mmCIF file of C-alpha atoms and ligand atoms in Angstrom:
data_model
loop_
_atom_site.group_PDB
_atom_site.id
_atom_site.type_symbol
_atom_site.label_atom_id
_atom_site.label_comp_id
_atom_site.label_asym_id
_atom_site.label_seq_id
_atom_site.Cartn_x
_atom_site.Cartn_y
_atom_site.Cartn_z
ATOM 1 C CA UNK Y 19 -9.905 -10.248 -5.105
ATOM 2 C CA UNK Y 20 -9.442 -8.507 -8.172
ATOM 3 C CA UNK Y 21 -7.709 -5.291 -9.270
ATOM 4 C CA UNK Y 22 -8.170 -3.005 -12.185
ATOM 5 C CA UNK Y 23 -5.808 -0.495 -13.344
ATOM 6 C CA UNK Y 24 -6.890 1.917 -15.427
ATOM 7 C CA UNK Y 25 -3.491 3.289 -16.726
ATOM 8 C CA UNK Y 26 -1.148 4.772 -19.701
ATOM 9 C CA UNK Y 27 1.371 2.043 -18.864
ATOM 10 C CA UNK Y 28 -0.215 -1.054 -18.300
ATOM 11 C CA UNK Y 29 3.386 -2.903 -18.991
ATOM 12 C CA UNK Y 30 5.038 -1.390 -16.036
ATOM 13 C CA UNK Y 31 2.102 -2.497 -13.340
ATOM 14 C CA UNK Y 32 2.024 -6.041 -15.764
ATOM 15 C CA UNK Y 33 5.810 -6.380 -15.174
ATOM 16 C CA UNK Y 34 5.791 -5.121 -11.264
ATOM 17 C CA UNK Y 35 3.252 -7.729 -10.215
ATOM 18 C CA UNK Y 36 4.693 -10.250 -11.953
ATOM 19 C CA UNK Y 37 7.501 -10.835 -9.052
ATOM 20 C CA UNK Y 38 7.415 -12.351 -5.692
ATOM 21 C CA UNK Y 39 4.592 -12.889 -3.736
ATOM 22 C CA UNK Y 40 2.079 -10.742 -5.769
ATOM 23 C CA UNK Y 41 3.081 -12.830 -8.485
ATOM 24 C CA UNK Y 42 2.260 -15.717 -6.907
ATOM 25 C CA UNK Y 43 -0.451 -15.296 -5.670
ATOM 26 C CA UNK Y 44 -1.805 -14.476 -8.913
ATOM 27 C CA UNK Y 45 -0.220 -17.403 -10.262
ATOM 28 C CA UNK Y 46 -2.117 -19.445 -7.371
ATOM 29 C CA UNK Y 47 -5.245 -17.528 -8.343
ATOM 30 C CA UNK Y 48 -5.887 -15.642 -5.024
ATOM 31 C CA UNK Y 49 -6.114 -12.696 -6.834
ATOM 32 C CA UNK Y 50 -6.126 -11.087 -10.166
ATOM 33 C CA UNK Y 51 -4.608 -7.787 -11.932
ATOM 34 C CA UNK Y 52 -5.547 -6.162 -15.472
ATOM 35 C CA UNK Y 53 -5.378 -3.166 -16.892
ATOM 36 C CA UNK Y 54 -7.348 -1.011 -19.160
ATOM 37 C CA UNK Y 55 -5.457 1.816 -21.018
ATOM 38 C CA UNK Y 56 -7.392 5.148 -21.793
ATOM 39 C CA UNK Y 57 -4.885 5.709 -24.917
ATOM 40 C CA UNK Y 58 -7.092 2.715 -26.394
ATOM 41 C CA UNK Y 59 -10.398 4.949 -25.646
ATOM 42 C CA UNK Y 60 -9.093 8.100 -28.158
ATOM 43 C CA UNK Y 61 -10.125 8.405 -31.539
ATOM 44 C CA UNK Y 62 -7.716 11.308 -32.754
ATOM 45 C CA UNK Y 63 -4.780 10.253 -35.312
ATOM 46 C CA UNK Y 64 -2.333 11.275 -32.475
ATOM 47 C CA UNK Y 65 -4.040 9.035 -29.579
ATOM 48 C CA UNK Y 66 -4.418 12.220 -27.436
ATOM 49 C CA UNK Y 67 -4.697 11.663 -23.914
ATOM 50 C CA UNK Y 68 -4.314 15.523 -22.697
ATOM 51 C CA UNK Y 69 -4.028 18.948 -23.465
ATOM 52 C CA UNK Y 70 -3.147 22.519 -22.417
ATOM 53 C CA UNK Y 71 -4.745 23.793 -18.910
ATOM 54 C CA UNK Y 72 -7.811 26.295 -19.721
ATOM 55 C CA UNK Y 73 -6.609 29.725 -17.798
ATOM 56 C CA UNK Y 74 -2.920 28.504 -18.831
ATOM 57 C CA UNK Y 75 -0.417 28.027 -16.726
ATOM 58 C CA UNK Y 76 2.658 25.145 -17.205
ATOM 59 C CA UNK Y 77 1.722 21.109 -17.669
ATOM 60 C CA UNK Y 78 -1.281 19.417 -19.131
ATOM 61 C CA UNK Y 79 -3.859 18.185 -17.851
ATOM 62 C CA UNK Y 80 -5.557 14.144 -18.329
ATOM 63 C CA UNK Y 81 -8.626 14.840 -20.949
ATOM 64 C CA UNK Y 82 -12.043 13.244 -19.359
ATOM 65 C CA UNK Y 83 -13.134 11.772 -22.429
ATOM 66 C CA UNK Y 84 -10.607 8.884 -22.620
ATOM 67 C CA UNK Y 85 -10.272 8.491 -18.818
ATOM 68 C CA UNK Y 86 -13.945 8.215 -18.040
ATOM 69 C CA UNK Y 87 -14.346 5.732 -21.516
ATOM 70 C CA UNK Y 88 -11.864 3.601 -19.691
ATOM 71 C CA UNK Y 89 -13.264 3.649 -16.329
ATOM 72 C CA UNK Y 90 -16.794 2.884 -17.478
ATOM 73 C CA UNK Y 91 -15.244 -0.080 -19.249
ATOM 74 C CA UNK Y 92 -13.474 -0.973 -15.943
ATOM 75 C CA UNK Y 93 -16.483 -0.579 -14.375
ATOM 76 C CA UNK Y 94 -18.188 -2.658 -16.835
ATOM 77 C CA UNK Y 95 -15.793 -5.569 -16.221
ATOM 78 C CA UNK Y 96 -15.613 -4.946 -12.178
ATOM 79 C CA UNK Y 97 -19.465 -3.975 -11.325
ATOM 80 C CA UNK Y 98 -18.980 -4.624 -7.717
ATOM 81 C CA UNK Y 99 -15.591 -2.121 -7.640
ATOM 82 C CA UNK Y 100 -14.303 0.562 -5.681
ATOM 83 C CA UNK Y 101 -13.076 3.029 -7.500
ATOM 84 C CA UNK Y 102 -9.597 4.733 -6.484
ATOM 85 C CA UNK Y 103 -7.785 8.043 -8.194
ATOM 86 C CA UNK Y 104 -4.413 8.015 -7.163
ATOM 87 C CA UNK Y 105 -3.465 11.764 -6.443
ATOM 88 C CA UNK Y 106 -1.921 13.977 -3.619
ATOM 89 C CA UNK Y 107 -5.313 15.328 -2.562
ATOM 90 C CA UNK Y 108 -6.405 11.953 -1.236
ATOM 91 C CA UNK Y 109 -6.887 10.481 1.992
ATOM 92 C CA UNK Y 110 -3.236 9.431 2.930
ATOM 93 C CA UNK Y 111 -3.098 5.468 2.947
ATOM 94 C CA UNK Y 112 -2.250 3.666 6.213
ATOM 95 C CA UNK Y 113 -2.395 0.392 7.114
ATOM 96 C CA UNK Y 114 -6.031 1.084 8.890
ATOM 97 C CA UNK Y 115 -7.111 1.487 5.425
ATOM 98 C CA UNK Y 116 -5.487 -1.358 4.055
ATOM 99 C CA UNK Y 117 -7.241 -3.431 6.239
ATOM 100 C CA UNK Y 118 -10.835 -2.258 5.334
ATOM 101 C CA UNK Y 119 -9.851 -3.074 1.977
ATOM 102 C CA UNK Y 120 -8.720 -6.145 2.769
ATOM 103 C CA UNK Y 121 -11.259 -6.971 4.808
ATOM 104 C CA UNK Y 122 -14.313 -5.607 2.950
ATOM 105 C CA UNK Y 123 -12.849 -7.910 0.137
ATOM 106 C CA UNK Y 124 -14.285 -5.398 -2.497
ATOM 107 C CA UNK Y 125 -12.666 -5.696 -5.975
ATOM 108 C CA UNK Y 126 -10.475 -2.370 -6.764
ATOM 109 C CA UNK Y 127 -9.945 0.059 -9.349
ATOM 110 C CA UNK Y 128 -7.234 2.229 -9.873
ATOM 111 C CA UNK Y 129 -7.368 5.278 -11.609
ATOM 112 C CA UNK Y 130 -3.349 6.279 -12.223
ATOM 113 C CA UNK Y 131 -2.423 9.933 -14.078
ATOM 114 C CA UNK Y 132 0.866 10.586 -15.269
ATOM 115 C CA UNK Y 133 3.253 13.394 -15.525
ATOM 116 C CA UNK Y 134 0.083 15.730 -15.185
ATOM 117 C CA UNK Y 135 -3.367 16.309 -13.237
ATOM 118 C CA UNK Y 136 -6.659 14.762 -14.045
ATOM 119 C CA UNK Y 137 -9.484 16.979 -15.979
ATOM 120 C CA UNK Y 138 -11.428 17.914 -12.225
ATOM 121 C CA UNK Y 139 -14.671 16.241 -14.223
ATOM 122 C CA UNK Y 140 -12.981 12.665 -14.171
ATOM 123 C CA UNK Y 141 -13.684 12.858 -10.498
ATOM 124 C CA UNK Y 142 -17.267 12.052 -10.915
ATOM 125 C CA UNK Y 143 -16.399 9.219 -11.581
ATOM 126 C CA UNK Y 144 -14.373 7.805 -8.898
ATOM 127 C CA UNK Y 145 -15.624 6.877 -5.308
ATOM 128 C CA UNK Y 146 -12.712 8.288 -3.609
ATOM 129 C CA UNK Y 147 -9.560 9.802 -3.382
ATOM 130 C CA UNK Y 148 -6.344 8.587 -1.901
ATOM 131 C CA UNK Y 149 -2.615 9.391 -1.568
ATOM 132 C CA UNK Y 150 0.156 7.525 -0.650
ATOM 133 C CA UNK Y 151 1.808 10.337 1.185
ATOM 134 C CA UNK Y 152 3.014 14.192 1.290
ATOM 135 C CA UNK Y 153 5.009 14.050 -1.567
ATOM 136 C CA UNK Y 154 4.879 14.215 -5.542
ATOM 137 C CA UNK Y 155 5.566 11.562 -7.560
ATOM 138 C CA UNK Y 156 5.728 11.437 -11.931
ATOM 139 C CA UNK Y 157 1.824 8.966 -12.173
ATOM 140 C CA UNK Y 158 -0.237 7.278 -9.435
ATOM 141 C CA UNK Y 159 1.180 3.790 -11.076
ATOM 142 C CA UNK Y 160 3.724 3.358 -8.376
ATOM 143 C CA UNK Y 161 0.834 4.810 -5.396
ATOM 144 C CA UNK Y 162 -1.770 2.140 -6.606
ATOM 145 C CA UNK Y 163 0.735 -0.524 -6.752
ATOM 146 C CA UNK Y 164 1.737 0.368 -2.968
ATOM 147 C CA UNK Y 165 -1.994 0.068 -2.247
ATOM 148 C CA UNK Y 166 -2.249 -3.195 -4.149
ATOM 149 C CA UNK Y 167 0.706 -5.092 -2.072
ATOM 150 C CA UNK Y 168 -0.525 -3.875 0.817
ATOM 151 C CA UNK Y 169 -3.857 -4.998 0.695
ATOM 152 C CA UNK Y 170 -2.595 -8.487 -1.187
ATOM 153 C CA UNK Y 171 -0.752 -9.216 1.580
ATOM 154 C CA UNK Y 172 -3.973 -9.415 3.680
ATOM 155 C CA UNK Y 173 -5.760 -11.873 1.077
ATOM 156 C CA UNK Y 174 -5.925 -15.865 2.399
ATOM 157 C CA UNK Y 175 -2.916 -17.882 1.475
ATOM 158 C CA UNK Y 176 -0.971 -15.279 -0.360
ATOM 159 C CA UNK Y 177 1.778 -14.765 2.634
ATOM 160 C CA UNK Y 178 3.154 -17.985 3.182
ATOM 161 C CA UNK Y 179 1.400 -18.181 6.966
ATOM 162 C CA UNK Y 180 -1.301 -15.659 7.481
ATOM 163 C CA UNK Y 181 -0.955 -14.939 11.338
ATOM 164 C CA UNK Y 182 2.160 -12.521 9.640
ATOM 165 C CA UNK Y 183 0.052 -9.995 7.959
ATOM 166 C CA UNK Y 184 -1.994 -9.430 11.445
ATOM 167 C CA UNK Y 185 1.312 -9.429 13.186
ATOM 168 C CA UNK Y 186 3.281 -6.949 11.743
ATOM 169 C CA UNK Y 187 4.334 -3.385 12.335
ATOM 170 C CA UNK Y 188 1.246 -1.048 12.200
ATOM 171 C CA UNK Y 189 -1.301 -3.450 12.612
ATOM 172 C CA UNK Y 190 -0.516 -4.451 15.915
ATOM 173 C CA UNK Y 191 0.336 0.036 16.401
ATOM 174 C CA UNK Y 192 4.021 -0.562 17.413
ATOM 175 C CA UNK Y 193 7.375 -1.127 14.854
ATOM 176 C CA UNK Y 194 8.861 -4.754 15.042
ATOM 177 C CA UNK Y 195 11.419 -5.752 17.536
ATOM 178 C CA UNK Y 196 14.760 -6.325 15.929
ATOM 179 C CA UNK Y 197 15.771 -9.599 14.440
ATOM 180 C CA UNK Y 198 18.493 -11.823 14.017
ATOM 181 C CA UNK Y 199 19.752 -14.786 12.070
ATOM 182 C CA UNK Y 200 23.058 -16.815 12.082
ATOM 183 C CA UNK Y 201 26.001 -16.233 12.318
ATOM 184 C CA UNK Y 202 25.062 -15.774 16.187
ATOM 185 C CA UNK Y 203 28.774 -13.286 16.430
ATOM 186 C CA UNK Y 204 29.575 -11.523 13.424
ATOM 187 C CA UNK Y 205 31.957 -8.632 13.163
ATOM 188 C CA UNK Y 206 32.136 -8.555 16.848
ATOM 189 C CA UNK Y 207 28.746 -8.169 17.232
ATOM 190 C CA UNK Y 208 27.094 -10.777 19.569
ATOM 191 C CA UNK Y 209 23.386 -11.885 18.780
ATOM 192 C CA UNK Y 210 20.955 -10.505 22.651
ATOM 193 C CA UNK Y 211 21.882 -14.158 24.645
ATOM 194 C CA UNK Y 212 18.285 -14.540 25.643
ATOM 195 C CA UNK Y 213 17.494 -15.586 21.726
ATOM 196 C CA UNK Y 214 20.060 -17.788 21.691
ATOM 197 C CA UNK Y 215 18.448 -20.127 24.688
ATOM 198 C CA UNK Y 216 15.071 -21.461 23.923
ATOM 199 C CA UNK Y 217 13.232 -19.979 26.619
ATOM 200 C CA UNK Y 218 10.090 -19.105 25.041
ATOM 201 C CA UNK Y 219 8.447 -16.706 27.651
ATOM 202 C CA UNK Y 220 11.515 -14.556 28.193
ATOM 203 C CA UNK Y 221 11.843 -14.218 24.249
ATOM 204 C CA UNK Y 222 8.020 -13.144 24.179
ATOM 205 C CA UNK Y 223 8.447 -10.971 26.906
ATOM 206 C CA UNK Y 224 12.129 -9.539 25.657
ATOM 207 C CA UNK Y 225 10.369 -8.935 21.911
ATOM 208 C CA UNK Y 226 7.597 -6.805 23.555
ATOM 209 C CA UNK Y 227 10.363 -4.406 25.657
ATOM 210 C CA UNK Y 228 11.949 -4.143 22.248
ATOM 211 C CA UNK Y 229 8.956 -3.647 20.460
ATOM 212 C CA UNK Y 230 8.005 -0.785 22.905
ATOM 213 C CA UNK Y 231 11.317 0.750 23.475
ATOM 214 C CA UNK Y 232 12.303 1.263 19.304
ATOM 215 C CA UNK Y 233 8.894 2.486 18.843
ATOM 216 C CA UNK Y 234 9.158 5.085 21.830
ATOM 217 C CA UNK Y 235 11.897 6.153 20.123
ATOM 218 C CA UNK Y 236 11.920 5.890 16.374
ATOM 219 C CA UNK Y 237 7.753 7.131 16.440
ATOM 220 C CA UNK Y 238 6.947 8.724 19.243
ATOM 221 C CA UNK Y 239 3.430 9.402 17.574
ATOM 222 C CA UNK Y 240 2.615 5.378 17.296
ATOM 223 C CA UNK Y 241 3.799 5.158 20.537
ATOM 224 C CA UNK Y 242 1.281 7.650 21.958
ATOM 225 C CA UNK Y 243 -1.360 5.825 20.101
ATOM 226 C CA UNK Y 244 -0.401 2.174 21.297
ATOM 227 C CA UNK Y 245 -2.118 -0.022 24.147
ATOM 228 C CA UNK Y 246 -0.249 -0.691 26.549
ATOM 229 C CA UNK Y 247 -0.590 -2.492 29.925
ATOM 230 C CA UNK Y 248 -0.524 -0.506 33.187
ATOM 231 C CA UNK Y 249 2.669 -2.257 34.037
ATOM 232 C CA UNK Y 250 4.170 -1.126 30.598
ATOM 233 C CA UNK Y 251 2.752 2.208 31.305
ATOM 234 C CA UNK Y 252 5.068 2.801 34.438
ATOM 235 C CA UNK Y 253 7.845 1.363 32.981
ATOM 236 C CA UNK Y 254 7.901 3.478 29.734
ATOM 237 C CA UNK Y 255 6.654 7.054 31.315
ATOM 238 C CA UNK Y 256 3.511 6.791 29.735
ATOM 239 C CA UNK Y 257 0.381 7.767 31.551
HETATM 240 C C1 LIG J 12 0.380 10.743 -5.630
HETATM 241 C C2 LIG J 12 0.581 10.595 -4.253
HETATM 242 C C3 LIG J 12 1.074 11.666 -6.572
HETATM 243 C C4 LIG J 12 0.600 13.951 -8.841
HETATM 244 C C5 LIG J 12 0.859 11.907 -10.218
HETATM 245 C C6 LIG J 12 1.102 14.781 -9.981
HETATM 246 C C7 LIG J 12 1.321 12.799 -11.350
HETATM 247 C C8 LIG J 12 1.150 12.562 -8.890
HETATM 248 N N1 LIG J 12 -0.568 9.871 -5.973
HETATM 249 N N2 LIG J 12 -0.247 9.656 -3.820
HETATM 250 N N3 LIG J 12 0.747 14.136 -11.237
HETATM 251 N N4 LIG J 12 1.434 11.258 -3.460
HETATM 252 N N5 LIG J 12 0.560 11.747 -7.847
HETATM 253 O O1 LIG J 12 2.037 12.297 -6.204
HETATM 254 O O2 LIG J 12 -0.956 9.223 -4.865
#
């Protein structure tokens, strides 16, 4: 799978995907990640990439001419693409998504702003909208990079075993039991005993409780949401 960002700092998503498992996965060839800077699409002494809001007001605003030059190139290097403006207005990401993206194995591009709003124009060019959540951040470089590692994590071989990426919290709708690791008592806290003995079934079946209960609690929304067997049903409250 490939990915495309079409950004005003194409060293910070270079040096962010260079670590870990992104990294190597790239380095293994599962996927791929370039960028394509609009700066490189102005022809003005100054390299202008925006410019005061028409009807005023505070900030600037992303000018289309640079933006769309560098998405058409994107689009010229990525035919097949889906292409993705980072911004608040979006469609909030959640791991539903992730999976379609994953799953329809479509090549992605990013379109990332900084400090200040896209031209409403630049829009035309984009197949959708999406936000990583209620909140403002300073450029979409750090949203589309959330949407990248999510979605890379899906991709054949890049997690060391794949079953994980199926298995974890929000694919299967609940949050992940708690784990543990050696040293089995630490600080006078003892490791649950049933881990400790090898008995597969009770584990599974002490993992699910836990699974169930933390979720209950920590996102009672999730928890609405979840399927759960009659027996779990009565057991939890839930009709
Ligand atoms: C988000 C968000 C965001 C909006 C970028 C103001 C700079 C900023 N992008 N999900 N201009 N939340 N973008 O806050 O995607």
């Amino acid at each position: 799978m490939k990915f495309l960002f079409v950004t005003l700092f194409p060293e910070l998503i270079e040096q962010v995907c260079s670590y870990s498992i992104v990294g190597r996965g790239m380095s293994a060839g599962l996927l791929s990640v370039s960028c394509i800077n609009p700066r490189d699409f102005t022809h003005d002494k100054h390299r202008t990439v925006d410019d005061s809001p028409f009807g005023g007001g505070a900030g600037m605003v992303l000018k289309p001419e640079p933006f769309v030059a560098a998405i058409r190139k994107a689009k010229e290097e990525l035919p097949d693409a889906r292409v993705i403006a980072l911004c608040p207005g979006g469609r909030t990401l959640k791991q539903s998504i992730v999976e379609d993206y994953a799953h329809a194995g479509q090549d992605l591009i990013f379109v990332c702003g900084h400090y200040e709003g896209f031209d409403e124009r630049i829009f035309n060019w984009v197949d959708e909208k999406l936000s990583v959540g209620d909140y403002v951040v300073t450029g979409g470089e750090l949203p589309a990079l959330m949407v990248l590692d999510a979605v890379a994590r899906f991709i054949p071989g890049v997690l060391g075993k794949m079953a994980s990426a199926e298995e974890d919290s929000f694919s299967t709708g609940l949050l992940e039991y708690p784990q543990y690791t050696r040293p089995s008592a630490w600080r006078g806290r003892e490791v649950p005993q049933v881990l400790l003995n090898g008995h597969h079934e009770k584990i599974k079946k002490w993992r699910r409780e836990q699974s169930l209960k933390v979720t209950q609690k920590a996102r009672p929304d999730l928890f609405e949401k979840a399927e759960l067997t009659a027996e779990e049903k009565r057991a939890f409250g839930r009709k």
